């Protein structure tokens, strides 16, 4: 059975007067877990809020996942000092919460260009070293999953495969990130995104995909991600049918804004995603 979840981050929960009321509503509407994004200012500011959220989630019977910090973090950097500092910050930020986490999401990023000076092997080596050090600190049973990104490394097909197989063999498939990559690099090679997604899933054969991140993306002077994915339910039904082939254990509706860029509170997100949640339960 696939569990449906929502993200929690400082910018969302700090707007609510009562996190207890929000979590109670989520429980009543069928939300089964929350992925906590521990990025700055957490855990350096409002640590008491973060800790109280974890306690409330546990008391209400929610499953908990953790998204490790990613801004300014480069776990695949070929600069050893930057790589080590990134590892140190990831461990420091999530160590107190990792034991409760069903999974931990990692961005395996670097600002380096893989096509310059043939440094792919160095990048993959740096990434493996970082993941090994994180696991050594947090414990070998820590369930770390690498997320495909919308730009840079790892966003393209082979980069994702190499990054995941080289480290944890566990992938968070972010469908919207994959769509951005499709538009940037592959749209002239496929009839549509569904066909590309089919190929992507085939290429990931042998890789564990326990988690799907799902949100919408709009293109206008660049692109805007993490939009509530509830406007074209027919399109989403077709995507859900394809995702059935991997049967993820966790399905995160990773949305924070509407198509106009207005930030949504958790109550509005829950209410507007009710039809999507129904179809998730039907197909997954």
XYZ file of C-alpha atoms in Angstrom:
284
model
C 0.000 0.000 0.000
C 1.251 3.466 -0.911
C 1.207 6.062 1.870
C 0.255 9.637 0.958
C 2.230 12.446 2.531
C 2.784 16.192 2.612
C 5.912 18.293 3.183
C 6.546 20.357 6.266
C 9.070 23.175 6.266
C 9.687 26.291 8.296
C 8.103 28.680 5.807
C 4.815 26.749 5.910
C 4.323 25.842 9.544
C 5.511 29.180 10.941
C 2.334 30.764 9.516
C 0.014 28.584 11.578
C -0.976 29.429 15.121
C -1.726 25.815 16.037
C 0.253 23.026 14.415
C -1.808 20.563 16.476
C -5.012 21.616 14.694
C -3.361 21.345 11.276
C -2.041 17.855 11.982
C -5.416 16.731 13.313
C -7.051 17.948 10.087
C -4.442 16.135 8.003
C -5.092 12.926 9.927
C -8.838 13.197 9.336
C -8.333 13.750 5.570
C -6.176 10.682 5.012
C -2.634 12.083 5.158
C -0.425 9.301 6.491
C 3.049 10.814 6.765
C 4.985 14.055 6.594
C 8.372 14.728 5.048
C 10.127 17.364 7.155
C 12.476 19.610 5.200
C 15.277 20.475 7.615
C 16.831 23.299 5.654
C 17.926 26.674 6.991
C 16.780 28.302 9.227
C 16.039 24.882 10.793
C 17.560 23.616 13.020
C 19.448 26.806 13.922
C 16.333 28.920 14.522
C 12.968 27.874 15.931
C 14.422 24.545 17.044
C 11.660 24.302 19.646
C 9.047 24.461 16.865
C 10.775 21.682 14.914
C 11.040 19.477 18.002
C 7.393 20.028 18.939
C 6.312 19.099 15.404
C 8.230 15.816 15.607
C 6.636 15.049 18.992
C 3.143 15.847 17.679
C 3.638 13.756 14.553
C 4.760 10.807 16.649
C 1.894 11.147 19.124
C -0.677 11.278 16.317
C 0.722 8.176 14.652
C 2.117 9.785 11.508
C 5.104 8.281 9.747
C 8.024 10.724 9.450
C 10.538 11.258 6.652
C 13.348 13.810 6.470
C 14.598 15.923 3.591
C 18.216 16.805 4.332
C 19.423 20.377 3.753
C 20.331 21.138 0.155
C 20.883 24.871 -0.274
C 24.648 25.585 -0.300
C 25.251 21.825 0.071
C 27.451 20.022 -2.477
C 27.989 16.405 -1.469
C 29.478 15.570 -4.882
C 31.897 18.495 -4.973
C 35.377 17.748 -6.259
C 36.688 20.370 -3.817
C 37.422 18.299 -0.733
C 36.906 21.127 1.760
C 33.478 21.954 0.299
C 32.508 18.276 0.230
C 33.566 17.719 3.853
C 31.796 20.882 5.024
C 28.611 19.741 3.225
C 28.761 16.323 4.893
C 29.305 17.954 8.280
C 26.290 20.240 7.834
C 23.982 17.460 6.665
C 24.901 15.298 9.661
C 24.597 18.172 12.144
C 21.185 19.198 10.794
C 19.446 15.815 10.684
C 21.255 13.614 13.219
C 18.712 14.144 16.006
C 15.830 13.188 13.696
C 17.294 10.441 11.521
C 16.308 7.533 13.781
C 12.618 8.426 13.422
C 12.822 8.784 9.638
C 11.314 6.199 7.293
C 13.707 7.592 4.693
C 16.087 10.523 4.243
C 16.201 12.495 0.978
C 19.610 13.651 -0.230
C 20.513 15.998 -3.083
C 23.692 14.560 -4.612
C 24.677 17.859 -6.150
C 27.754 19.626 -7.425
C 28.189 22.853 -9.359
C 30.843 21.241 -11.569
C 30.264 20.530 -15.272
C 30.576 16.834 -16.001
C 31.458 17.497 -19.629
C 34.559 19.509 -18.762
C 37.868 17.680 -18.266
C 36.130 14.299 -17.996
C 35.589 14.567 -14.225
C 32.570 12.244 -13.940
C 34.600 9.624 -12.068
C 35.854 12.224 -9.578
C 32.315 13.504 -8.949
C 30.949 10.006 -8.410
C 33.872 9.219 -6.118
C 33.247 12.344 -4.051
C 29.545 11.519 -3.788
C 30.193 7.950 -2.661
C 32.647 9.189 -0.046
C 30.051 11.665 1.269
C 27.259 9.088 1.485
C 29.586 6.604 3.220
C 30.553 9.242 5.801
C 26.913 10.170 6.448
C 25.981 6.518 6.924
C 28.948 5.978 9.221
C 27.747 8.832 11.427
C 24.006 8.141 11.362
C 24.164 4.339 11.308
C 24.217 1.751 8.551
C 20.463 1.177 8.868
C 19.711 4.759 7.855
C 17.586 4.664 4.705
C 19.104 7.275 2.393
C 17.554 7.963 -1.019
C 18.994 10.217 -3.720
C 16.596 12.531 -5.557
C 16.736 13.312 -9.266
C 17.025 17.064 -9.808
C 15.640 19.420 -12.457
C 19.028 20.840 -13.430
C 22.702 20.099 -12.967
C 23.864 16.824 -11.465
C 22.035 14.475 -11.239
C 19.190 15.420 -13.596
C 19.806 13.605 -16.875
C 19.079 9.888 -17.248
C 22.579 8.432 -17.037
C 23.678 10.839 -14.307
C 20.796 9.693 -12.093
C 21.564 6.021 -12.689
C 25.282 6.482 -11.991
C 24.689 8.549 -8.835
C 22.222 6.060 -7.368
C 23.915 2.780 -8.311
C 27.263 4.156 -7.126
C 25.894 4.861 -3.632
C 22.572 3.741 -2.110
C 20.716 2.094 -5.031
C 17.686 3.972 -3.714
C 15.959 6.765 -5.661
C 13.373 9.412 -4.880
C 11.677 9.906 -8.241
C 10.610 13.531 -8.511
C 8.190 13.529 -11.448
C 8.179 17.308 -11.936
C 11.988 17.430 -11.930
C 11.943 14.716 -14.582
C 9.485 16.806 -16.605
C 11.782 19.849 -16.501
C 14.679 17.686 -17.714
C 12.434 16.336 -20.477
C 11.588 19.871 -21.671
C 15.230 20.976 -21.541
C 16.884 17.998 -23.191
C 14.546 15.347 -24.570
C 11.303 16.834 -25.893
C 12.424 16.520 -29.529
C 13.218 12.827 -29.056
C 9.822 11.725 -27.675
C 6.182 12.210 -28.593
C 5.333 13.368 -25.077
C 6.433 13.235 -21.430
C 4.554 9.980 -20.783
C 6.731 8.219 -23.375
C 9.863 9.713 -21.773
C 8.718 8.645 -18.297
C 8.206 5.094 -19.567
C 11.817 5.025 -20.779
C 13.039 6.568 -17.544
C 11.350 3.866 -15.470
C 12.813 1.159 -17.733
C 16.288 2.653 -17.302
C 15.833 2.545 -13.519
C 15.244 -1.220 -13.579
C 17.098 -2.749 -10.637
C 17.050 0.509 -8.669
C 14.772 0.723 -5.655
C 12.232 3.566 -5.967
C 10.355 3.691 -2.649
C 9.406 7.380 -2.867
C 7.716 9.606 -5.452
C 7.720 13.392 -5.161
C 4.783 14.860 -7.065
C 4.025 18.482 -7.924
C 3.307 20.604 -10.961
C 5.629 22.914 -12.889
C 4.870 25.948 -15.063
C 7.186 27.491 -17.657
C 7.290 31.261 -18.022
C 10.613 33.129 -18.098
C 12.228 30.011 -16.737
C 10.194 27.567 -14.716
C 8.389 27.441 -11.393
C 8.137 24.170 -9.467
C 6.245 22.871 -6.434
C 2.875 24.033 -7.735
C -0.201 22.276 -6.414
C -0.906 19.451 -8.927
C -4.681 19.587 -9.071
C -5.681 21.529 -12.208
C -5.647 18.875 -14.940
C -6.709 15.675 -13.206
C -6.835 13.751 -16.499
C -3.122 14.354 -17.042
C -2.365 13.259 -13.503
C -4.389 10.066 -13.896
C -2.223 9.068 -16.871
C 0.931 9.726 -14.867
C -0.374 7.727 -11.914
C -1.044 4.767 -14.204
C 2.617 4.808 -15.248
C 3.823 5.125 -11.659
C 1.873 2.000 -10.798
C 4.666 0.015 -12.461
C 7.083 0.988 -9.668
C 4.516 0.915 -6.817
C 6.210 3.393 -4.477
C 5.683 2.955 -0.749
C 5.546 6.712 -0.204
C 3.864 9.351 -2.386
C 4.627 12.945 -1.378
C 2.474 15.768 -2.760
C 5.400 18.192 -2.606
C 3.506 21.416 -3.290
C 3.837 24.800 -1.626
C 2.302 27.307 -4.074
C -0.513 27.743 -6.588
C 0.083 28.450 -10.284
C 0.262 32.206 -9.572
C 3.063 31.737 -7.059
C 0.898 32.337 -3.998
C 2.051 30.311 -1.018
C -0.533 27.860 0.281
C -1.132 26.967 3.882
C -1.434 23.284 4.747
C -5.210 23.470 5.169
C -5.718 24.773 1.633
C -3.275 22.237 0.212
C -5.159 19.364 1.846
C -8.584 20.571 0.717
C -7.537 21.219 -2.896
C -5.812 17.859 -3.288
C -8.694 15.660 -2.191
C -9.561 14.464 -5.714
C -5.912 13.764 -6.520
C -5.581 11.767 -3.298
C -8.589 9.666 -4.330
C -6.950 8.776 -7.638
C -3.637 8.013 -5.915
C -5.459 5.481 -3.747
C -7.209 3.982 -6.796
C -4.075 3.552 -8.905
C -1.447 2.976 -6.229
